[in-house]
Structure formats: structure tokens, C-alpha cells
Amino acid sequence: VLRGKNLGKFNFRDKMLHKIINLTVRDVRFPTSLDQHGSDAMHTDPDYSAAYVVLDTDSGLTGFGLTFTLGKGTEIVVCAVEALARLVVGKCLQEIVSDFRGFYRLLTSDSQMRWLGPEKGVIHLATAAVLNAVWDLWARTEGKPLWKLLVDMEPKQLVSCIDFRYITDVLTEEEALDLLVKAQEGKQHREDQMQKEGYPAYTTSCAWLGYPDEQLKQLCTDALKSGWTRFKVKVGADLEDDVRRCRIIRQMIGPDNTLMIDANQRWDVAEAISWVSKLAEFRPLWIEEPTSPDDILGHAAISKALAPLGIGVATGEQCQNRVMFKQFLQASALQFVQIDSCRLGSVNENLAVLLMAHKFNVPVCPHAGGVGLCELVQHLILFDYICVSADLRNRMCEYVDHLHEHFTCPVVIQDAHYMPPKDPGYSCEMLESTVQRHQYPEGNVWKNMKK
Amino acid sequence: VLRGKNLGKFNFRDKMLHKIINLTVRDVRFPTSLDQHGSDAMHTDPDYSAAYVVLDTDSGLTGFGLTFTLGKGTEIVVCAVEALARLVVGKCLQEIVSDFRGFYRLLTSDSQMRWLGPEKGVIHLATAAVLNAVWDLWARTEGKPLWKLLVDMEPKQLVSCIDFRYITDVLTEEEALDLLVKAQEGKQHREDQMQKEGYPAYTTSCAWLGYPDEQLKQLCTDALKSGWTRFKVKVGADLEDDVRRCRIIRQMIGPDNTLMIDANQRWDVAEAISWVSKLAEFRPLWIEEPTSPDDILGHAAISKALAPLGIGVATGEQCQNRVMFKQFLQASALQFVQIDSCRLGSVNENLAVLLMAHKFNVPVCPHAGGVGLCELVQHLILFDYICVSADLRNRMCEYVDHLHEHFTCPVVIQDAHYMPPKDPGYSCEMLESTVQRHQYPEGNVWKNMKK
């Protein structure tokens, strides 16, 4: 199964199995709430954090993975990763990836632990962290960035990574294979295009809810200078404030650039419709997370009401699994699919969602930001363009300009585009010095804080 | 707010606030998998367990609460309860219950921790455990069993315990109040009736998937002798086995008794329809959990397909919150609502679901069994009959005859009916000797086990 090339110093061992001999997980937190970075209508003081997983193998290669959290409670996810460790340690990478669907099922359907989900909340976030590390390890053994590992995989092997349980009424294995085979046409051209131009991005960095107007204006000016043309504003706490902030941004960016608004689940269904209608004059492309992430039928009602205003509905960063995405698509409850690299069960489950979105012809615009989310999700959206959607219309990947300096291979943005990563792996290895300083509660950043 | 009577030795302190000065949580596990108790198509070897919460107050009164789990991973829920403790310790009961909606929101919408749910999975199970203990404490301060505390509460106060966020498109506070006020008529009569007859129950104890046919027959014979008339069978692992087992049970119980079947999420949508159709000859009243608990639209499709066969769809034990129940009702995706006392956010969220089910005229048939679930949920279904539904048609509460001996006030079943508890509280206080012996991993039951 492993078709290694460019393995560097590991090249000499042909049949290397990469047995996972150890899993460590650490609680890493950044005090972002001090400056209101990341603040929105529901999450007023997030400390961007991660449960950070390292897999050691007997071959000397290491896999790094994480799931994103907002501070308090990260220790619960760490505890959940530790509970999953017994299913991972002792296994060989080759054994895992030769039946990746089976391994995914092993983690998500443990007879005793599935009660805690299934496939949702803390236990699924932990599953994502572990599987992200496995995919990172796999890409490293191949000496490729993850997106390239995926792009080079045969459709049949890609499909073998997906657990189709509970989605066969919308997408069977045969259909998935068919979609991937069809999209092979023009693949090399699209890969070359991405290497040259990168994948289009939008910025959320300008308009967090806690930022004063002056800061907002300055950030907007700077962003325009750097080539940004798509901007997202947080709304939902106070209508007057929203009108003022949207007006400022629309004036700053002009009529031709793109504006999106994001309420982070602040409203009930009727309130969402009436509130967003009052912001229609600023011509947002989408309203993101207008209500509960669980409310498929609510999102469908909002979509229907806002369609005449030319405003779409976007959601997904808290959509718990492929079964929910399936229904959002079935019910025409969203017009933009926002996959998340750490909420869903890693690459495996995201592959299922990318293919379902493609079948329904709904564009995927990934959620990113936080810490590490941009690094991770860029791989998925590059794969989506090259091997699934073959389309850039109405598509863009979120970008937030925070905390990239803590990674060994941070994202590269050029002219508001994600440039394809070149280093082997899934790009979420943190600097060890960062991990040590930010480890909670014993790292120096936290030990020295008075609160 | 507190209208205490029968407070016993605490009666002398009129304005007692019952400040919560300590919260402890323990991981308690019972090795039920050794005898295949509780085995089904997805949970082949459950060890019934609980995260067990004790609230100490400065008045000397104590509140006991739990959430149910299946063994492995209980430590994750314990960790989540510990993370919630800071929101509880230091608060007075009076302060909590005078704004119970606000307190519910505090636990479920913490700005940093809601990312881990929101209101689902591990963090919501932990919320249930904590709130169950608060309700237990409240009932004890009133000297009443919980069901009686609820029955005696004014509709206005009941409604003030519910968080209507995300459900106002189906049930507003005003509508809820209206439903409760209307159901006041005949309340005393129904309470008297319950005291005399009890609430109808059905048994799941006869036909766990791991039981051999002879055991199944013997248990059926015994149950019929004890007055049981409603029986549930686990299905879904093997169709031939299911046919054989359903045939045995239907022969044993005769044509007039009630049979239900339960697949515990084993199937995809199309498979569910074809499999259950092949069991239609045994005339099951419902198929329970035919597919993913998240698949509202899937359940709707199954409901529609099975309606001509006279088979309803039941689900709820893994329905994560009121937003999901709302949609199951909106989409006609279930014909029996199975509330759970530990999956939803305690009494507060169950009140919302009882009222929505009533509005849609769908009967509530609670999930019970496990450890402590019967003890808890009997209170909710008694309240439902006396103060909400006023109806017993097609209604019954699950009963499983395991582990009751570990509680200080175990359920009382007479002639296949739950008899209303008389002791103050929510009936989930465990014997301290049980907790010590079953605490994981240090209790003797586990220390002495070779595995």
C-alpha cells in the first residue's frame, strides 16, 4: 500500500511498517482573550487552544495532530484522546492505512465509548486529533504534503478511507468512486494552477466583535493594501452596532469586493430572518451560523426566506459529522458548506462531505482560523479543487492572521491566496518551545499570568 | 421561591439558602458485560456505569445526581463534570432555582466550553449529571419526591426552568405556559390514580441480544407470571436470528400482548426499511433506533415507509438535545418520543421536550434501564401524565430489572407498573458501599478482576 518515494534517510528500509509505539497528548493554550482576538456574539473571550497529539514510531518518524478548542475544557479533550490511545498504540501505520475505513470505525464505534457520542462533541474532537496525527504520519512516510498524498492516491484507495455508514441513502461507495474517477480529467492542469496561483482566501481578521471601530478601519485599510478582496464581519450581539460596522466595512471595501457576515449561532429562526433582512442593504454573500448548528430544518427555513434577498446560508464549523452534513444538503439548508479539519473525523470524514457537497453542487468554503486550522484545512481544499470540484466559483477558504508563528511549517499566503505547502505532512507540527511555554497550566505563559 | 414543608430537622431555619460548598464526582462501573446483560447490536459488551455527583451544602442537606455511561470513557465524563464544578460550587440553591433558566444557560453556554458541544456528547452528559444533583437537592429541601415537587409547581415556575433558545419556532414560553395551565384540569384525579395504580411499564429484561434462546424463554415465562404484557426484543445483528427470536417471543406472549423491537442504530435507511419489513409478521408496535440518532430525515423516510405496515418509529435515548427532538417532531420522523433522564440537560430540557411532544400529540415512552435510569425517569413520566399529557394510550415507560439494589430508594414495580416514589429527592442516591466497591479502577470489584 505504501508507495514511498523521497523518504530521505528512511528510504533504505523498504518494508517499513512504522509501528506506533507511543502517543502523547498535551493541553496547549494561547491567551487570545486578552486582546479580544476571536471574539464573537457567542464566544466573547476565547483562548485559542489545542489538544496536541504526537505519535512516535519505531522507525523514528513522528506524526503530529491536533484538535482546536477555545480554552477551558481542553483538558476534557485531552482525557478523551488518552482514552482512545489504547486503540492506536501498538498498531502499524501500514496496518491502519490498508484498512483505514476499519480503523475509523474502530475509533468511532467502540462498543462502550460510542455512548459518549456517537461521532460528536468531545469524543469526536479527540478522534479528529488522533486521526489528524495518523494522516500527518502517513504523508511524512511518503515524503509528501498531505494534499499531494491525497491528489496522488487512486480513487479506489481514497474511497476505502471513508466510512459510508449512515450516508448510503445519499452517497454510496460506487457513486463516490464514480465522482472521483470523472474528476481525474484536468487534474494535472489544476495542480499546476494551484502551484502557481494558490487557492483563494478570505479574511476574518479585520472585524472581530470586540474590536473598536478605529481598529476595524485600520485593519481593513491594511488588508486592502495586501490584496484582500473578501471580508467577513462578526454580527449578532446588537443590531445597531451591526449596521454601523457593516456600513463602515462596505464603505471601506467598496461595492465590488465581497462581504460575509457571521452570527455564531446567536439567533432563533424568526429572529435570524428579521435581523439579517435588516443587513441586506450591505449585500452580504452569506449569513454564517444564523442559529443552532443542530437545526437543519431551521437553516432550511432561513435559507428559503433569505434567498429572495440574494443572501445564502453558510454553516459547518460546529456541524458534528457527515450525517448532519448529509441532511443539510438534502434539505437545501445551506448554500455554502464549511468543513472543519478538527470537528469532523479528520480527512476520512471530510472526504465524505466533500463528495456529498459535490454531488449536490454546493460550494465548499472551509472554516479556518483558531490555532492550526488554516494549516490543516488548506490541504483539504486544495484536494477538493484538484480532485473533486474542479471549480473556483463562489469558493474560498477562510484565513485568520493569528498564531501561525508557532508552527514549524506555517501557511504561506500570497496575494490573498493559500500557496500549496511543500513540506511533508499535514502542517500542524508546533514548535516544541511553543508547546512548552503554552502548556496549560504549567507553561510559563500561564504560570506568569495573574488571573 | 422555596415553599418548604416537611423539611424535618431542617425546618427550624426559615430562610435557608443551601449554599453548595462542595462537588464530588466519582467513576462507578458495574461489570455487566460478564453476563451479556444490556447487549445489543451496537453495544456488544456494555459495563453499565455512571459519573456520580454529590453536592454538599452548608445546611447539611446533600444532592445526588448521575449520568449513565457504558464503561470505558466514564473518566472523560468525570473530567467534564469537574470542569463544570466551578460554575456550581459557591452558589446557593435558592439563587439557582430562582433563575433556573439562567443557570441552565450558564452551564450550557459558557463562552469557552460550549465549543465542546454545544449541548451534546460528553459535555452535555456532564451537565445532566450536575443538574440532576441540583434537582435532587431541591426536591430534598422541599421534602418531596421530585415528581411531586414538579406536580406542585405553578406553571409559571415550571416554564421559568426551560431554556427556549432554538425552539421558539415550535414552542414559545407563552404557548408552554398555556399548555400547562390547560392541563391543570383533572390533575388531582390523575395524581390519585397514579398513587393507586402506578404508571404502565414494559420490560426489556427478557431479550438482550447476547441471551441464548432457552434463557429468553425462561425469562419470558417468568415475566408473564409477574404480570408483564409489553416486551421489547433486541434485533439488528442477524436477520435469521431476529426472525427466530421474534417468533419465540410472539409465541410465548400470545397475539394480544405488545411487542417492540430495537435495532440500536445498526442500519442505514434502506436496510432499515427492508429488514423491519421482514419482521412485520410479528406485529411490532415500534422499531426503535433503526439508524443514526442524528438522522432526522432518515427517520422520516423510515417512518413513512413503515406506516402502511402499522409499525411506528421510536427514538431518543441518544437524541442529543431539544433542538434535535424539535426537528424529529417537525419532520414526523418518530411516532414515539423516548426521552432520557441523563442524555438531555436534566429536568429542565426534558420539560421542553415533554411539552413539544404534547403539542405534536406524539406519545412519550421514556428510555430506562442501565443503572439509575429507571429510578430517575419515573419522576418525569409521572409528571408528564399528571401535568402535561393526561393520556395513557400508547404510553409506557421502559423497565429493566438490573442493579436497583444499589440505590437507597430503588424503584417499586407492582403488576408491571412504576409505583410513585415516596422518598424526598430524585431517587438516584447510591449506597455508599456500592460506590466504594464499584469505583473504577480502585474499587474491590475491579481490583479483583483479572482482565
mmCIF file with all atom_site columns, C-alpha atoms in Angstrom, chain B residues 151-292:
data_model
loop_
_atom_site.group_PDB
_atom_site.id
_atom_site.type_symbol
_atom_site.label_atom_id
_atom_site.label_alt_id
_atom_site.label_comp_id
_atom_site.label_asym_id
_atom_site.label_entity_id
_atom_site.label_seq_id
_atom_site.pdbx_PDB_ins_code
_atom_site.Cartn_x
_atom_site.Cartn_y
_atom_site.Cartn_z
_atom_site.occupancy
_atom_site.B_iso_or_equiv
_atom_site.pdbx_formal_charge
_atom_site.auth_seq_id
_atom_site.auth_comp_id
_atom_site.auth_asym_id
_atom_site.auth_atom_id
_atom_site.pdbx_PDB_model_num
ATOM 1   C CA . VAL B 1 151 ? -46.553 18.480  40.114 1.00 0.00 ? 151 VAL B CA 1
ATOM 2   C CA . ASP B 1 152 ? -46.927 21.098  42.876 1.00 0.00 ? 152 ASP B CA 1
ATOM 3   C CA . MET B 1 153 ? -45.079 23.823  40.996 1.00 0.00 ? 153 MET B CA 1
ATOM 4   C CA . GLU B 1 154 ? -47.008 26.646  39.354 1.00 0.00 ? 154 GLU B CA 1
ATOM 5   C CA . PRO B 1 155 ? -46.979 26.512  35.520 1.00 0.00 ? 155 PRO B CA 1
ATOM 6   C CA . LYS B 1 156 ? -45.175 29.825  35.530 1.00 0.00 ? 156 LYS B CA 1
ATOM 7   C CA . GLN B 1 157 ? -42.350 28.479  37.645 1.00 0.00 ? 157 GLN B CA 1
ATOM 8   C CA . LEU B 1 158 ? -42.068 25.313  35.566 1.00 0.00 ? 158 LEU B CA 1
ATOM 9   C CA . VAL B 1 159 ? -41.732 27.381  32.422 1.00 0.00 ? 159 VAL B CA 1
ATOM 10  C CA . SER B 1 160 ? -39.057 29.526  34.063 1.00 0.00 ? 160 SER B CA 1
ATOM 11  C CA . CYS B 1 161 ? -36.805 26.441  34.243 1.00 0.00 ? 161 CYS B CA 1
ATOM 12  C CA . ILE B 1 162 ? -36.791 25.943  30.458 1.00 0.00 ? 162 ILE B CA 1
ATOM 13  C CA . ASP B 1 163 ? -34.292 27.451  28.046 1.00 0.00 ? 163 ASP B CA 1
ATOM 14  C CA . PHE B 1 164 ? -36.396 28.190  24.954 1.00 0.00 ? 164 PHE B CA 1
ATOM 15  C CA . ARG B 1 165 ? -33.367 29.153  22.848 1.00 0.00 ? 165 ARG B CA 1
ATOM 16  C CA . TYR B 1 166 ? -33.564 27.487  19.424 1.00 0.00 ? 166 TYR B CA 1
ATOM 17  C CA . ILE B 1 167 ? -37.076 26.079  19.884 1.00 0.00 ? 167 ILE B CA 1
ATOM 18  C CA . THR B 1 168 ? -39.278 29.176  19.725 1.00 0.00 ? 168 THR B CA 1
ATOM 19  C CA . ASP B 1 169 ? -40.248 28.375  16.130 1.00 0.00 ? 169 ASP B CA 1
ATOM 20  C CA . VAL B 1 170 ? -42.129 25.409  17.592 1.00 0.00 ? 170 VAL B CA 1
ATOM 21  C CA . LEU B 1 171 ? -42.797 26.327  21.224 1.00 0.00 ? 171 LEU B CA 1
ATOM 22  C CA . THR B 1 172 ? -42.704 29.764  22.804 1.00 0.00 ? 172 THR B CA 1
ATOM 23  C CA . GLU B 1 173 ? -42.769 30.465  26.525 1.00 0.00 ? 173 GLU B CA 1
ATOM 24  C CA . GLU B 1 174 ? -46.350 31.690  26.230 1.00 0.00 ? 174 GLU B CA 1
ATOM 25  C CA . GLU B 1 175 ? -47.506 28.542  24.452 1.00 0.00 ? 175 GLU B CA 1
ATOM 26  C CA . ALA B 1 176 ? -45.754 26.363  27.009 1.00 0.00 ? 176 ALA B CA 1
ATOM 27  C CA . LEU B 1 177 ? -47.477 28.206  29.812 1.00 0.00 ? 177 LEU B CA 1
ATOM 28  C CA . ASP B 1 178 ? -50.783 27.845  28.067 1.00 0.00 ? 178 ASP B CA 1
ATOM 29  C CA . LEU B 1 179 ? -50.349 24.078  27.642 1.00 0.00 ? 179 LEU B CA 1
ATOM 30  C CA . LEU B 1 180 ? -49.508 23.667  31.317 1.00 0.00 ? 180 LEU B CA 1
ATOM 31  C CA . VAL B 1 181 ? -52.385 25.805  32.524 1.00 0.00 ? 181 VAL B CA 1
ATOM 32  C CA . LYS B 1 182 ? -54.854 23.870  30.380 1.00 0.00 ? 182 LYS B CA 1
ATOM 33  C CA . ALA B 1 183 ? -53.575 20.551  31.744 1.00 0.00 ? 183 ALA B CA 1
ATOM 34  C CA . GLN B 1 184 ? -54.288 21.615  35.333 1.00 0.00 ? 184 GLN B CA 1
ATOM 35  C CA . GLU B 1 185 ? -57.800 20.281  34.896 1.00 0.00 ? 185 GLU B CA 1
ATOM 36  C CA . GLY B 1 186 ? -58.136 16.828  36.434 1.00 0.00 ? 186 GLY B CA 1
ATOM 37  C CA . LYS B 1 187 ? -54.648 16.972  37.880 1.00 0.00 ? 187 LYS B CA 1
ATOM 38  C CA . GLN B 1 188 ? -55.620 15.826  41.378 1.00 0.00 ? 188 GLN B CA 1
ATOM 39  C CA . HIS B 1 189 ? -57.567 12.927  39.959 1.00 0.00 ? 189 HIS B CA 1
ATOM 40  C CA . ARG B 1 190 ? -54.595 11.767  37.904 1.00 0.00 ? 190 ARG B CA 1
ATOM 41  C CA . GLU B 1 191 ? -52.254 12.089  40.860 1.00 0.00 ? 191 GLU B CA 1
ATOM 42  C CA . ASP B 1 192 ? -54.584 9.913   42.942 1.00 0.00 ? 192 ASP B CA 1
ATOM 43  C CA . GLN B 1 193 ? -54.809 7.428   40.087 1.00 0.00 ? 193 GLN B CA 1
ATOM 44  C CA . MET B 1 194 ? -51.020 7.188   39.846 1.00 0.00 ? 194 MET B CA 1
ATOM 45  C CA . GLN B 1 195 ? -50.720 6.684   43.609 1.00 0.00 ? 195 GLN B CA 1
ATOM 46  C CA . LYS B 1 196 ? -53.160 3.792   43.313 1.00 0.00 ? 196 LYS B CA 1
ATOM 47  C CA . GLU B 1 197 ? -52.261 2.148   40.001 1.00 0.00 ? 197 GLU B CA 1
ATOM 48  C CA . GLY B 1 198 ? -48.810 3.396   39.080 1.00 0.00 ? 198 GLY B CA 1
ATOM 49  C CA . TYR B 1 199 ? -47.520 4.168   35.597 1.00 0.00 ? 199 TYR B CA 1
ATOM 50  C CA . PRO B 1 200 ? -47.534 1.374   32.977 1.00 0.00 ? 200 PRO B CA 1
ATOM 51  C CA . ALA B 1 201 ? -44.162 -0.182  32.166 1.00 0.00 ? 201 ALA B CA 1
ATOM 52  C CA . TYR B 1 202 ? -42.683 -2.531  29.592 1.00 0.00 ? 202 TYR B CA 1
ATOM 53  C CA . THR B 1 203 ? -39.767 -4.898  30.033 1.00 0.00 ? 203 THR B CA 1
ATOM 54  C CA . THR B 1 204 ? -36.519 -5.175  28.095 1.00 0.00 ? 204 THR B CA 1
ATOM 55  C CA . SER B 1 205 ? -35.008 -7.671  30.512 1.00 0.00 ? 205 SER B CA 1
ATOM 56  C CA . CYS B 1 206 ? -36.082 -10.809 28.618 1.00 0.00 ? 206 CYS B CA 1
ATOM 57  C CA . ALA B 1 207 ? -34.392 -10.472 25.287 1.00 0.00 ? 207 ALA B CA 1
ATOM 58  C CA . TRP B 1 208 ? -30.931 -8.929  25.222 1.00 0.00 ? 208 TRP B CA 1
ATOM 59  C CA . LEU B 1 209 ? -29.069 -9.907  22.104 1.00 0.00 ? 209 LEU B CA 1
ATOM 60  C CA . GLY B 1 210 ? -26.481 -11.987 23.910 1.00 0.00 ? 210 GLY B CA 1
ATOM 61  C CA . TYR B 1 211 ? -29.016 -14.239 25.688 1.00 0.00 ? 211 TYR B CA 1
ATOM 62  C CA . PRO B 1 212 ? -29.459 -17.809 24.365 1.00 0.00 ? 212 PRO B CA 1
ATOM 63  C CA . ASP B 1 213 ? -32.976 -18.929 23.354 1.00 0.00 ? 213 ASP B CA 1
ATOM 64  C CA . GLU B 1 214 ? -33.540 -21.030 26.474 1.00 0.00 ? 214 GLU B CA 1
ATOM 65  C CA . GLN B 1 215 ? -32.755 -18.079 28.750 1.00 0.00 ? 215 GLN B CA 1
ATOM 66  C CA . LEU B 1 216 ? -35.074 -15.917 26.647 1.00 0.00 ? 216 LEU B CA 1
ATOM 67  C CA . LYS B 1 217 ? -37.936 -18.415 27.022 1.00 0.00 ? 217 LYS B CA 1
ATOM 68  C CA . GLN B 1 218 ? -37.428 -18.784 30.754 1.00 0.00 ? 218 GLN B CA 1
ATOM 69  C CA . LEU B 1 219 ? -37.323 -15.017 31.303 1.00 0.00 ? 219 LEU B CA 1
ATOM 70  C CA . CYS B 1 220 ? -40.463 -14.591 29.194 1.00 0.00 ? 220 CYS B CA 1
ATOM 71  C CA . THR B 1 221 ? -42.324 -17.216 31.204 1.00 0.00 ? 221 THR B CA 1
ATOM 72  C CA . ASP B 1 222 ? -41.299 -15.544 34.452 1.00 0.00 ? 222 ASP B CA 1
ATOM 73  C CA . ALA B 1 223 ? -42.252 -12.082 33.188 1.00 0.00 ? 223 ALA B CA 1
ATOM 74  C CA . LEU B 1 224 ? -45.711 -13.216 32.049 1.00 0.00 ? 224 LEU B CA 1
ATOM 75  C CA . LYS B 1 225 ? -46.282 -14.713 35.503 1.00 0.00 ? 225 LYS B CA 1
ATOM 76  C CA . SER B 1 226 ? -45.359 -11.372 37.078 1.00 0.00 ? 226 SER B CA 1
ATOM 77  C CA . GLY B 1 227 ? -47.960 -9.546  35.030 1.00 0.00 ? 227 GLY B CA 1
ATOM 78  C CA . TRP B 1 228 ? -45.895 -8.105  32.181 1.00 0.00 ? 228 TRP B CA 1
ATOM 79  C CA . THR B 1 229 ? -47.789 -7.536  28.941 1.00 0.00 ? 229 THR B CA 1
ATOM 80  C CA . ARG B 1 230 ? -45.300 -5.449  26.912 1.00 0.00 ? 230 ARG B CA 1
ATOM 81  C CA . PHE B 1 231 ? -41.961 -6.824  25.770 1.00 0.00 ? 231 PHE B CA 1
ATOM 82  C CA . LYS B 1 232 ? -39.011 -5.448  23.840 1.00 0.00 ? 232 LYS B CA 1
ATOM 83  C CA . VAL B 1 233 ? -36.576 -7.546  21.789 1.00 0.00 ? 233 VAL B CA 1
ATOM 84  C CA . LYS B 1 234 ? -33.144 -6.520  20.582 1.00 0.00 ? 234 LYS B CA 1
ATOM 85  C CA . VAL B 1 235 ? -32.626 -7.081  16.856 1.00 0.00 ? 235 VAL B CA 1
ATOM 86  C CA . GLY B 1 236 ? -30.318 -5.986  14.056 1.00 0.00 ? 236 GLY B CA 1
ATOM 87  C CA . ALA B 1 237 ? -27.253 -8.211  14.120 1.00 0.00 ? 237 ALA B CA 1
ATOM 88  C CA . ASP B 1 238 ? -28.527 -11.139 12.036 1.00 0.00 ? 238 ASP B CA 1
ATOM 89  C CA . LEU B 1 239 ? -31.879 -11.345 10.254 1.00 0.00 ? 239 LEU B CA 1
ATOM 90  C CA . GLU B 1 240 ? -32.354 -15.094 10.678 1.00 0.00 ? 240 GLU B CA 1
ATOM 91  C CA . ASP B 1 241 ? -31.671 -14.813 14.395 1.00 0.00 ? 241 ASP B CA 1
ATOM 92  C CA . ASP B 1 242 ? -34.117 -11.930 14.634 1.00 0.00 ? 242 ASP B CA 1
ATOM 93  C CA . VAL B 1 243 ? -36.877 -13.897 12.919 1.00 0.00 ? 243 VAL B CA 1
ATOM 94  C CA . ARG B 1 244 ? -36.297 -16.851 15.226 1.00 0.00 ? 244 ARG B CA 1
ATOM 95  C CA . ARG B 1 245 ? -36.191 -14.752 18.386 1.00 0.00 ? 245 ARG B CA 1
ATOM 96  C CA . CYS B 1 246 ? -39.231 -12.651 17.428 1.00 0.00 ? 246 CYS B CA 1
ATOM 97  C CA . ARG B 1 247 ? -41.151 -15.827 16.626 1.00 0.00 ? 247 ARG B CA 1
ATOM 98  C CA . ILE B 1 248 ? -40.279 -17.343 20.008 1.00 0.00 ? 248 ILE B CA 1
ATOM 99  C CA . ILE B 1 249 ? -41.324 -14.208 21.880 1.00 0.00 ? 249 ILE B CA 1
ATOM 100 C CA . ARG B 1 250 ? -44.536 -13.706 19.913 1.00 0.00 ? 250 ARG B CA 1
ATOM 101 C CA . GLN B 1 251 ? -45.450 -17.357 20.572 1.00 0.00 ? 251 GLN B CA 1
ATOM 102 C CA . MET B 1 252 ? -44.640 -17.001 24.260 1.00 0.00 ? 252 MET B CA 1
ATOM 103 C CA . ILE B 1 253 ? -46.592 -13.764 24.826 1.00 0.00 ? 253 ILE B CA 1
ATOM 104 C CA . GLY B 1 254 ? -49.549 -14.520 22.547 1.00 0.00 ? 254 GLY B CA 1
ATOM 105 C CA . PRO B 1 255 ? -51.272 -12.299 19.989 1.00 0.00 ? 255 PRO B CA 1
ATOM 106 C CA . ASP B 1 256 ? -52.707 -9.693  22.383 1.00 0.00 ? 256 ASP B CA 1
ATOM 107 C CA . ASN B 1 257 ? -49.621 -8.615  24.273 1.00 0.00 ? 257 ASN B CA 1
ATOM 108 C CA . THR B 1 258 ? -47.366 -5.897  22.907 1.00 0.00 ? 258 THR B CA 1
ATOM 109 C CA . LEU B 1 259 ? -44.024 -6.496  21.183 1.00 0.00 ? 259 LEU B CA 1
ATOM 110 C CA . MET B 1 260 ? -41.451 -3.826  20.345 1.00 0.00 ? 260 MET B CA 1
ATOM 111 C CA . ILE B 1 261 ? -38.133 -4.281  18.522 1.00 0.00 ? 261 ILE B CA 1
ATOM 112 C CA . ASP B 1 262 ? -34.910 -2.298  18.969 1.00 0.00 ? 262 ASP B CA 1
ATOM 113 C CA . ALA B 1 263 ? -32.002 -2.164  16.489 1.00 0.00 ? 263 ALA B CA 1
ATOM 114 C CA . ASN B 1 264 ? -29.751 0.266   18.359 1.00 0.00 ? 264 ASN B CA 1
ATOM 115 C CA . GLN B 1 265 ? -28.733 2.185   15.209 1.00 0.00 ? 265 GLN B CA 1
ATOM 116 C CA . ARG B 1 266 ? -27.492 -0.804  13.308 1.00 0.00 ? 266 ARG B CA 1
ATOM 117 C CA . TRP B 1 267 ? -28.802 0.038   9.838  1.00 0.00 ? 267 TRP B CA 1
ATOM 118 C CA . ASP B 1 268 ? -28.690 2.576   7.025  1.00 0.00 ? 268 ASP B CA 1
ATOM 119 C CA . VAL B 1 269 ? -32.033 3.921   5.844  1.00 0.00 ? 269 VAL B CA 1
ATOM 120 C CA . ALA B 1 270 ? -32.829 1.473   3.019  1.00 0.00 ? 270 ALA B CA 1
ATOM 121 C CA . GLU B 1 271 ? -31.612 -1.504  5.039  1.00 0.00 ? 271 GLU B CA 1
ATOM 122 C CA . ALA B 1 272 ? -33.797 -0.494  7.986  1.00 0.00 ? 272 ALA B CA 1
ATOM 123 C CA . ILE B 1 273 ? -36.894 -0.449  5.823  1.00 0.00 ? 273 ILE B CA 1
ATOM 124 C CA . SER B 1 274 ? -36.241 -3.828  4.198  1.00 0.00 ? 274 SER B CA 1
ATOM 125 C CA . TRP B 1 275 ? -35.125 -5.568  7.424  1.00 0.00 ? 275 TRP B CA 1
ATOM 126 C CA . VAL B 1 276 ? -38.061 -4.356  9.507  1.00 0.00 ? 276 VAL B CA 1
ATOM 127 C CA . SER B 1 277 ? -40.496 -5.222  6.739  1.00 0.00 ? 277 SER B CA 1
ATOM 128 C CA . LYS B 1 278 ? -39.334 -8.829  7.108  1.00 0.00 ? 278 LYS B CA 1
ATOM 129 C CA . LEU B 1 279 ? -40.226 -8.725  10.818 1.00 0.00 ? 279 LEU B CA 1
ATOM 130 C CA . ALA B 1 280 ? -43.661 -7.188  10.232 1.00 0.00 ? 280 ALA B CA 1
ATOM 131 C CA . GLU B 1 281 ? -45.403 -10.561 10.603 1.00 0.00 ? 281 GLU B CA 1
ATOM 132 C CA . PHE B 1 282 ? -44.624 -10.420 14.334 1.00 0.00 ? 282 PHE B CA 1
ATOM 133 C CA . ARG B 1 283 ? -46.533 -7.145  14.577 1.00 0.00 ? 283 ARG B CA 1
ATOM 134 C CA . PRO B 1 284 ? -44.073 -4.950  16.476 1.00 0.00 ? 284 PRO B CA 1
ATOM 135 C CA . LEU B 1 285 ? -45.579 -1.715  17.791 1.00 0.00 ? 285 LEU B CA 1
ATOM 136 C CA . TRP B 1 286 ? -42.361 0.132   17.018 1.00 0.00 ? 286 TRP B CA 1
ATOM 137 C CA . ILE B 1 287 ? -38.882 -0.217  15.624 1.00 0.00 ? 287 ILE B CA 1
ATOM 138 C CA . GLU B 1 288 ? -36.527 1.615   17.947 1.00 0.00 ? 288 GLU B CA 1
ATOM 139 C CA . GLU B 1 289 ? -33.319 3.349   16.768 1.00 0.00 ? 289 GLU B CA 1
ATOM 140 C CA . PRO B 1 290 ? -33.365 1.953   13.226 1.00 0.00 ? 290 PRO B CA 1
ATOM 141 C CA . THR B 1 291 ? -30.439 4.164   12.153 1.00 0.00 ? 291 THR B CA 1
ATOM 142 C CA . SER B 1 292 ? -28.143 7.011   13.268 1.00 0.00 ? 292 SER B CA 1
#
